[in-house]
CSV table of C-alpha atoms in Angstrom, one decimal:
chain,number,residue,atom,x,y,z
Y,1,MET,CA,-3.0,-37.7,6.8
Y,2,GLU,CA,-0.7,-34.7,6.8
Y,3,GLN,CA,1.2,-36.1,3.8
Y,4,LYS,CA,-2.0,-36.7,1.9
Y,5,GLN,CA,-3.1,-33.1,2.6
Y,6,LYS,CA,0.2,-31.8,1.4
Y,7,SER,CA,0.0,-33.8,-1.8
Y,8,GLU,CA,-3.5,-32.5,-2.4
Y,9,PHE,CA,-2.4,-28.9,-1.8
Y,10,THR,CA,0.5,-29.4,-4.2
Y,11,LYS,CA,-1.9,-30.8,-6.9
Y,12,GLN,CA,-4.3,-27.9,-6.4
Y,13,LEU,CA,-1.4,-25.3,-6.5
Y,14,ILE,CA,-0.3,-26.8,-9.9
Y,15,LEU,CA,-3.9,-26.6,-11.2
Y,16,GLU,CA,-4.4,-23.1,-10.0
Y,17,GLU,CA,-1.1,-21.7,-11.5
Y,18,SER,CA,-1.5,-23.7,-14.7
Y,19,PHE,CA,-5.0,-22.3,-15.2
Y,20,ARG,CA,-3.7,-18.7,-14.5
Y,21,LEU,CA,-0.8,-19.2,-17.0
Y,22,PHE,CA,-2.9,-20.8,-19.7
Y,23,TYR,CA,-5.4,-18.0,-19.4
Y,24,SER,CA,-2.9,-15.1,-19.4
Y,25,ASN,CA,-0.3,-16.5,-21.8
Y,26,GLY,CA,-1.9,-19.4,-23.7
Y,27,PHE,CA,-1.7,-23.1,-23.4
Y,28,LYS,CA,1.0,-23.7,-26.1
Y,29,SER,CA,3.4,-21.0,-24.8
Y,30,THR,CA,3.1,-22.3,-21.2
Y,31,SER,CA,5.7,-25.0,-20.6
Y,32,VAL,CA,6.0,-27.3,-17.6
Y,33,ASP,CA,9.1,-25.3,-16.6
Y,34,LYS,CA,7.0,-22.1,-16.5
Y,35,VAL,CA,4.4,-23.8,-14.3
Y,36,MET,CA,7.1,-25.0,-12.0
Y,37,LEU,CA,8.7,-21.6,-11.8
Y,38,ALA,CA,5.3,-20.1,-10.9
Y,39,THR,CA,4.6,-22.7,-8.2
Y,40,LYS,CA,8.1,-22.8,-6.9
Y,41,LEU,CA,7.9,-26.6,-7.0
Y,42,THR,CA,10.2,-29.2,-8.4
Y,43,LYS,CA,9.7,-31.2,-11.6
Y,44,GLY,CA,9.5,-34.2,-9.4
Y,45,ALA,CA,6.4,-32.8,-7.7
Y,46,PHE,CA,4.8,-32.1,-11.1
Y,47,TYR,CA,5.5,-35.6,-12.4
Y,48,HIS,CA,4.2,-37.1,-9.2
Y,49,HIS,CA,0.8,-35.8,-10.1
Y,50,TYR,CA,0.8,-35.5,-13.9
Y,51,LYS,CA,2.4,-37.7,-16.6
Y,52,ASN,CA,2.9,-34.7,-19.0
Y,53,LYS,CA,1.5,-31.3,-20.0
Y,54,GLN,CA,-1.3,-32.9,-22.0
Y,55,GLU,CA,-2.6,-34.6,-18.9
Y,56,LEU,CA,-2.3,-31.4,-17.0
Y,57,GLY,CA,-4.2,-29.5,-19.7
Y,58,LEU,CA,-7.0,-32.1,-19.5
Y,59,ALA,CA,-7.1,-31.7,-15.7
Y,60,VAL,CA,-7.4,-27.9,-16.0
Y,61,ILE,CA,-10.3,-28.2,-18.4
Y,62,THR,CA,-12.2,-30.8,-16.4
Y,63,THR,CA,-11.7,-29.0,-13.1
Y,64,LYS,CA,-10.9,-25.3,-13.2
Y,65,VAL,CA,-12.6,-24.4,-16.5
Y,66,LYS,CA,-15.6,-26.6,-15.9
Y,67,GLU,CA,-16.1,-25.1,-12.4
Y,68,ARG,CA,-15.8,-21.6,-13.8
Y,69,VAL,CA,-18.5,-22.2,-16.5
Y,70,TYR,CA,-20.7,-24.1,-14.1
Y,71,ASP,CA,-20.6,-21.5,-11.3
Y,72,GLY,CA,-21.1,-18.5,-13.7
Y,73,MET,CA,-23.3,-19.8,-16.5
Y,74,VAL,CA,-24.9,-23.2,-15.6
Y,75,ALA,CA,-25.9,-23.2,-11.9
Y,76,PRO,CA,-27.8,-19.8,-12.1
Y,77,LEU,CA,-30.1,-21.3,-14.8
Y,78,TYR,CA,-31.5,-23.8,-12.3
Y,79,GLN,CA,-32.6,-21.1,-9.9
Y,80,PRO,CA,-36.3,-20.5,-9.2
Y,81,GLY,CA,-38.0,-17.5,-10.7
Y,82,ASN,CA,-39.1,-16.1,-14.0
Y,83,ALA,CA,-37.2,-17.9,-16.8
Y,84,LEU,CA,-36.7,-14.9,-19.0
Y,85,ASP,CA,-35.4,-12.8,-16.0
Y,86,ILE,CA,-33.0,-15.6,-15.2
Y,87,LEU,CA,-31.7,-15.6,-18.8
Y,88,LYS,CA,-31.2,-11.8,-18.7
Y,89,ALA,CA,-29.5,-11.9,-15.3
Y,90,THR,CA,-27.2,-14.8,-16.2
Y,91,PHE,CA,-25.9,-13.5,-19.5
Y,92,ILE,CA,-26.1,-9.7,-19.1
Y,93,ASP,CA,-25.0,-9.5,-15.4
Y,94,ARG,CA,-22.2,-11.9,-16.1
Y,95,LEU,CA,-20.9,-9.8,-18.9
Y,96,LYS,CA,-21.1,-6.7,-16.8
Y,97,SER,CA,-19.3,-8.4,-13.9
Y,98,PHE,CA,-16.0,-9.2,-15.7
Y,99,SER,CA,-12.8,-7.5,-14.6
Y,100,ILE,CA,-10.6,-5.6,-17.0
Y,101,HIS,CA,-8.3,-8.6,-17.0
Y,102,GLU,CA,-11.1,-10.9,-18.0
Y,103,LYS,CA,-12.3,-8.6,-20.7
Y,104,LYS,CA,-8.7,-8.3,-22.0
Y,105,HIS,CA,-8.1,-12.1,-22.1
Y,106,GLY,CA,-11.6,-13.3,-23.0
Y,107,CYS,CA,-13.2,-16.6,-22.0
Y,108,PRO,CA,-10.7,-19.3,-20.8
Y,109,MET,CA,-12.8,-22.0,-22.3
Y,110,ASN,CA,-13.2,-20.3,-25.6
Y,111,ASN,CA,-9.5,-19.6,-25.7
Y,112,LEU,CA,-8.7,-23.3,-25.2
Y,113,ILE,CA,-11.3,-24.3,-27.9
Y,114,ASN,CA,-9.6,-21.9,-30.3
Y,115,GLU,CA,-6.0,-22.9,-29.4
Y,116,ILE,CA,-6.2,-26.7,-28.8
Y,117,GLY,CA,-9.8,-27.8,-29.5
Y,118,ASP,CA,-8.9,-29.3,-32.8
Y,119,GLU,CA,-5.7,-31.1,-31.7
Y,120,GLU,CA,-6.6,-33.9,-29.4
Y,121,ILE,CA,-9.8,-35.9,-29.1
Y,122,ALA,CA,-9.5,-35.9,-25.3
Y,123,TYR,CA,-9.5,-32.0,-25.3
Y,124,GLN,CA,-12.5,-32.0,-27.7
Y,125,ILE,CA,-14.5,-34.4,-25.5
Y,126,ALA,CA,-13.7,-32.5,-22.3
Y,127,LEU,CA,-14.6,-29.1,-23.8
Y,128,LYS,CA,-17.7,-30.4,-25.5
Y,129,LYS,CA,-18.9,-31.8,-22.2
Y,130,ILE,CA,-18.8,-28.3,-20.7
Y,131,ILE,CA,-20.7,-26.8,-23.6
Y,132,GLU,CA,-23.3,-29.6,-23.6
Y,133,GLU,CA,-23.9,-29.2,-19.9
Y,134,TRP,CA,-24.4,-25.5,-20.4
Y,135,GLN,CA,-26.7,-26.2,-23.4
Y,136,ALA,CA,-28.7,-28.7,-21.4
Y,137,ALA,CA,-29.2,-26.2,-18.6
Y,138,LEU,CA,-30.4,-23.5,-21.1
Y,139,ILE,CA,-32.8,-25.9,-22.7
Y,140,PHE,CA,-34.2,-26.9,-19.3
Y,141,LEU,CA,-34.8,-23.2,-18.4
Y,142,ILE,CA,-36.3,-22.3,-21.8
Y,143,ASP,CA,-38.6,-25.3,-21.7
Y,144,ARG,CA,-39.6,-24.4,-18.1
Y,145,GLY,CA,-40.4,-20.8,-19.4
Y,146,LYS,CA,-42.6,-22.2,-22.1
Y,147,LEU,CA,-44.5,-24.3,-19.5
Y,148,GLU,CA,-44.9,-21.3,-17.2
Y,149,LYS,CA,-45.9,-19.2,-20.3
Y,150,SER,CA,-43.2,-16.6,-19.8
Y,151,ILE,CA,-41.4,-17.7,-23.0
Y,152,GLN,CA,-43.0,-18.1,-26.4
Y,153,GLN,CA,-44.1,-21.6,-27.2
Y,154,ASN,CA,-43.1,-21.6,-30.9
Y,155,ILE,CA,-39.3,-21.1,-30.4
Y,156,GLU,CA,-36.9,-24.1,-30.7
Y,157,SER,CA,-35.3,-24.4,-27.3
Y,158,LYS,CA,-32.1,-26.0,-28.5
Y,159,ALA,CA,-31.6,-23.5,-31.3
Y,160,VAL,CA,-32.0,-20.6,-28.8
Y,161,ALA,CA,-29.6,-22.3,-26.4
Y,162,ILE,CA,-26.9,-22.8,-29.1
Y,163,TYR,CA,-27.3,-19.2,-30.3
Y,164,LEU,CA,-27.0,-17.7,-26.8
Y,165,ILE,CA,-23.9,-19.7,-26.0
Y,166,SER,CA,-22.3,-18.9,-29.4
Y,167,ALA,CA,-23.1,-15.2,-29.2
Y,168,PHE,CA,-21.8,-14.9,-25.6
Y,169,GLU,CA,-18.5,-16.7,-26.5
Y,170,GLY,CA,-18.2,-14.7,-29.6
Y,171,ILE,CA,-18.4,-11.3,-27.9
Y,172,ARG,CA,-15.9,-12.5,-25.2
Y,173,GLY,CA,-13.4,-13.1,-28.0
Y,174,ILE,CA,-14.2,-9.9,-29.9
Y,175,ARG,CA,-13.9,-7.7,-26.8
Y,176,LYS,CA,-10.2,-8.7,-26.6
Y,177,LEU,CA,-9.5,-6.6,-29.6
Y,178,TYR,CA,-10.8,-3.3,-28.0
Y,179,GLN,CA,-9.6,-1.0,-25.3
Y,180,ASP,CA,-13.0,-0.1,-24.0
Y,181,ASP,CA,-16.5,-1.5,-23.5
Y,182,ALA,CA,-18.3,0.2,-26.4
Y,183,ILE,CA,-18.7,-3.0,-28.4
Y,184,LEU,CA,-19.7,-5.0,-25.3
Y,185,GLU,CA,-22.4,-2.4,-24.5
Y,186,ALA,CA,-23.7,-2.6,-28.1
Y,187,TYR,CA,-23.8,-6.4,-27.8
Y,188,ILE,CA,-25.7,-6.2,-24.4
Y,189,SER,CA,-28.2,-3.9,-26.1
Y,190,GLY,CA,-28.7,-6.3,-28.9
Y,191,LEU,CA,-28.9,-9.3,-26.5
Y,192,SER,CA,-31.6,-7.4,-24.5
Y,193,PHE,CA,-33.6,-6.8,-27.6
Y,194,TYR,CA,-33.3,-10.5,-28.6
Y,195,LEU,CA,-34.4,-11.7,-25.2
Y,196,GLN,CA,-37.4,-9.4,-25.3
Y,197,LYS,CA,-38.5,-11.1,-28.5
Y,198,LEU,CA,-38.7,-14.4,-26.6
Y,199,GLU,CA,-41.2,-13.0,-24.1
Y,200,VAL,CA,-44.9,-13.9,-24.3
């Protein structure tokens, strides 16, 4: 049992450090050697868990990136309460909660989409699954808001969901270019105005 726990700890350490390095330095510029240096593990330990960097990248997407998006942007959408208030809280509060490091480096998922999303089908499928889960949660919430008459009936739920995801991911990328939050604050103001237009 102790060996199994040690093996799982090693695997998690590799995932954690890989996610951190991919996020800070980019996927392509992060080699297996750099991951091993950060973890202080041997290459043997790495290859015991992963065949290559590509497999590691996929594991980071399907665990660390997915968990981050689910915890921050998907799970809150299934909470009880006024649908429009939940939308505002999820998107606006999330943006306001990001650290300086997160603002500087943008969204880990979006960074990976831009850097490697067009290179391998496996990456595309894994990243699309995250987006589609987020989209499904938004559609669920918007449809619930329509039923509860807090959101206008005539809007197309899928279109709003795609717009909200795209705009959110876009501002995360654009904010990387700036040294302060002025553009983020302008976006939040615009988003607040847009969400008010959905209200009954």
